[in-house]
CSV table of C-alpha atoms in Angstrom, one decimal:
chain,number,residue,atom,x,y,z
A,6,UNK,CA,-26.0,-65.3,-11.6
A,7,UNK,CA,-28.0,-62.7,-13.4
A,8,UNK,CA,-31.4,-64.0,-14.4
A,9,UNK,CA,-33.0,-60.8,-15.8
A,10,UNK,CA,-33.0,-60.4,-19.5
A,11,UNK,CA,-31.8,-57.0,-20.6
A,12,UNK,CA,-32.0,-55.2,-23.9
A,13,UNK,CA,-29.4,-52.9,-25.3
A,14,UNK,CA,-30.8,-49.4,-26.0
A,15,UNK,CA,-28.1,-48.8,-28.7
A,16,UNK,CA,-27.7,-52.0,-30.6
A,17,UNK,CA,-26.4,-52.3,-34.2
A,18,UNK,CA,-28.9,-53.1,-36.8
A,19,UNK,CA,-29.1,-56.9,-37.0
A,20,UNK,CA,-31.6,-59.7,-37.0
A,21,UNK,CA,-34.2,-59.1,-34.3
A,22,UNK,CA,-33.5,-55.4,-33.9
A,23,UNK,CA,-36.3,-53.0,-33.3
A,24,UNK,CA,-36.4,-49.3,-34.1
A,25,UNK,CA,-36.1,-47.4,-30.8
A,26,UNK,CA,-35.6,-43.8,-32.0
A,27,UNK,CA,-34.7,-41.5,-34.9
A,28,UNK,CA,-31.8,-39.1,-34.9
A,29,UNK,CA,-33.4,-35.6,-35.3
A,30,UNK,CA,-32.2,-32.4,-36.8
A,31,UNK,CA,-30.7,-31.4,-33.4
A,32,UNK,CA,-28.5,-34.6,-33.5
A,33,UNK,CA,-30.5,-36.0,-30.6
A,34,UNK,CA,-32.5,-39.2,-30.6
A,35,UNK,CA,-36.3,-38.9,-30.6
A,36,UNK,CA,-37.4,-42.0,-28.8
A,37,UNK,CA,-40.5,-43.7,-30.3
A,38,UNK,CA,-43.5,-44.3,-28.1
A,39,UNK,CA,-43.1,-48.0,-28.7
A,40,UNK,CA,-40.1,-49.8,-30.3
A,41,UNK,CA,-41.1,-50.6,-33.9
A,42,UNK,CA,-40.6,-54.0,-35.5
A,43,UNK,CA,-38.6,-53.7,-38.7
A,44,UNK,CA,-38.5,-55.7,-41.8
A,45,UNK,CA,-36.2,-56.3,-44.8
A,46,UNK,CA,-37.8,-53.3,-46.7
A,47,UNK,CA,-37.0,-51.0,-43.8
A,48,UNK,CA,-33.5,-52.4,-43.5
A,49,UNK,CA,-32.8,-51.9,-47.3
A,50,UNK,CA,-34.1,-48.3,-47.1
A,51,UNK,CA,-32.3,-47.4,-43.9
A,52,UNK,CA,-29.1,-48.8,-45.3
A,53,UNK,CA,-28.9,-46.2,-48.1
A,54,UNK,CA,-26.6,-43.3,-47.5
A,55,UNK,CA,-25.2,-43.0,-44.0
A,56,UNK,CA,-25.0,-46.1,-41.8
A,57,UNK,CA,-28.4,-46.9,-40.4
A,58,UNK,CA,-27.0,-46.5,-36.8
A,59,UNK,CA,-26.2,-42.9,-37.6
A,60,UNK,CA,-29.8,-42.1,-38.5
A,61,UNK,CA,-31.6,-44.4,-36.1
A,62,UNK,CA,-31.3,-46.0,-32.7
A,63,UNK,CA,-32.1,-49.7,-32.4
A,64,UNK,CA,-32.7,-52.0,-29.5
A,65,UNK,CA,-32.0,-55.7,-29.3
A,66,UNK,CA,-31.0,-58.2,-26.7
A,67,UNK,CA,-27.9,-57.4,-24.6
A,68,UNK,CA,-25.4,-59.9,-25.7
A,69,UNK,CA,-22.9,-59.1,-22.9
A,70,UNK,CA,-19.6,-60.7,-23.7
A,71,UNK,CA,-20.6,-61.0,-27.3
A,72,UNK,CA,-20.4,-57.2,-27.6
A,73,UNK,CA,-17.2,-55.1,-27.9
A,74,UNK,CA,-18.7,-52.7,-25.3
A,75,UNK,CA,-18.9,-55.3,-22.5
A,76,UNK,CA,-16.3,-54.7,-19.8
A,77,UNK,CA,-16.7,-58.2,-18.3
A,78,UNK,CA,-19.2,-56.9,-15.7
A,79,UNK,CA,-21.2,-54.2,-17.4
A,80,UNK,CA,-21.8,-52.0,-20.5
A,81,UNK,CA,-18.9,-49.7,-21.1
A,82,UNK,CA,-20.8,-47.3,-23.3
A,83,UNK,CA,-23.1,-45.7,-20.7
A,84,UNK,CA,-20.2,-45.7,-18.2
A,85,UNK,CA,-18.0,-43.7,-20.6
A,86,UNK,CA,-20.8,-41.4,-21.6
A,87,UNK,CA,-21.6,-40.5,-18.0
A,88,UNK,CA,-17.9,-39.9,-17.2
A,89,UNK,CA,-17.4,-37.7,-20.2
A,90,UNK,CA,-20.6,-35.9,-21.1
A,91,UNK,CA,-20.8,-32.2,-20.7
A,92,UNK,CA,-23.1,-31.3,-17.8
A,93,UNK,CA,-25.1,-28.9,-20.0
A,94,UNK,CA,-26.3,-31.7,-22.2
A,95,UNK,CA,-27.8,-33.7,-19.3
A,96,UNK,CA,-31.6,-33.5,-19.3
A,97,UNK,CA,-33.6,-32.8,-16.1
A,98,UNK,CA,-36.6,-34.8,-17.2
A,99,UNK,CA,-36.7,-38.4,-18.2
A,100,UNK,CA,-37.7,-39.2,-21.8
A,101,UNK,CA,-40.7,-41.4,-22.3
A,102,UNK,CA,-39.4,-44.9,-22.7
A,103,UNK,CA,-41.0,-48.3,-23.1
A,104,UNK,CA,-37.9,-50.4,-22.6
A,105,UNK,CA,-36.8,-48.9,-19.3
A,106,UNK,CA,-37.8,-51.9,-17.2
A,107,UNK,CA,-35.5,-54.1,-19.3
A,108,UNK,CA,-32.9,-51.6,-20.3
A,109,UNK,CA,-29.3,-52.5,-19.6
A,110,UNK,CA,-28.3,-48.9,-19.1
A,111,UNK,CA,-31.1,-48.1,-16.7
A,112,UNK,CA,-30.5,-51.2,-14.7
A,113,UNK,CA,-26.8,-50.4,-14.5
A,114,UNK,CA,-26.8,-46.6,-13.9
A,115,UNK,CA,-30.4,-45.7,-13.0
A,116,UNK,CA,-32.1,-42.5,-14.0
A,117,UNK,CA,-28.7,-40.9,-14.8
A,118,UNK,CA,-28.6,-43.1,-17.9
A,119,UNK,CA,-32.1,-42.0,-18.9
A,120,UNK,CA,-31.1,-38.3,-18.6
A,121,UNK,CA,-28.4,-38.7,-21.2
A,122,UNK,CA,-30.0,-41.4,-23.4
A,123,UNK,CA,-31.3,-39.1,-26.1
A,124,UNK,CA,-27.8,-37.6,-26.6
A,125,UNK,CA,-26.2,-41.0,-27.4
A,126,UNK,CA,-25.8,-42.1,-31.0
A,127,UNK,CA,-24.5,-45.6,-31.8
A,128,UNK,CA,-20.7,-45.8,-32.1
A,129,UNK,CA,-18.9,-48.9,-33.2
A,130,UNK,CA,-16.0,-48.7,-30.8
A,131,UNK,CA,-13.0,-50.7,-31.8
A,132,UNK,CA,-11.6,-52.9,-29.0
């Protein structure tokens, strides 16, 4: 049985979420040096206009089977991205990241996940 606690690097905004990155003008995610604790003021401000998850990336605990993306054994998001991403968008260098040691995607797919991480925006897939 898995004992390591993982965090999701692309969680929806809900209680306990921390700000991991900001979607920049190139439509890529600029990862913060350290995930930022957020409060109700941030949530209210971020919720104006587009969905917060379209402007920001959040991290929160991986809820496994409590998530639509869970395949029963692993996160389906990073698997689909790695299978479908255009090779030209894969980075050679790893972005700075303070959640790597507990990241679900890194634990599951290794550095391949890190090389595409900044290209991934949150998508609420319908199961």
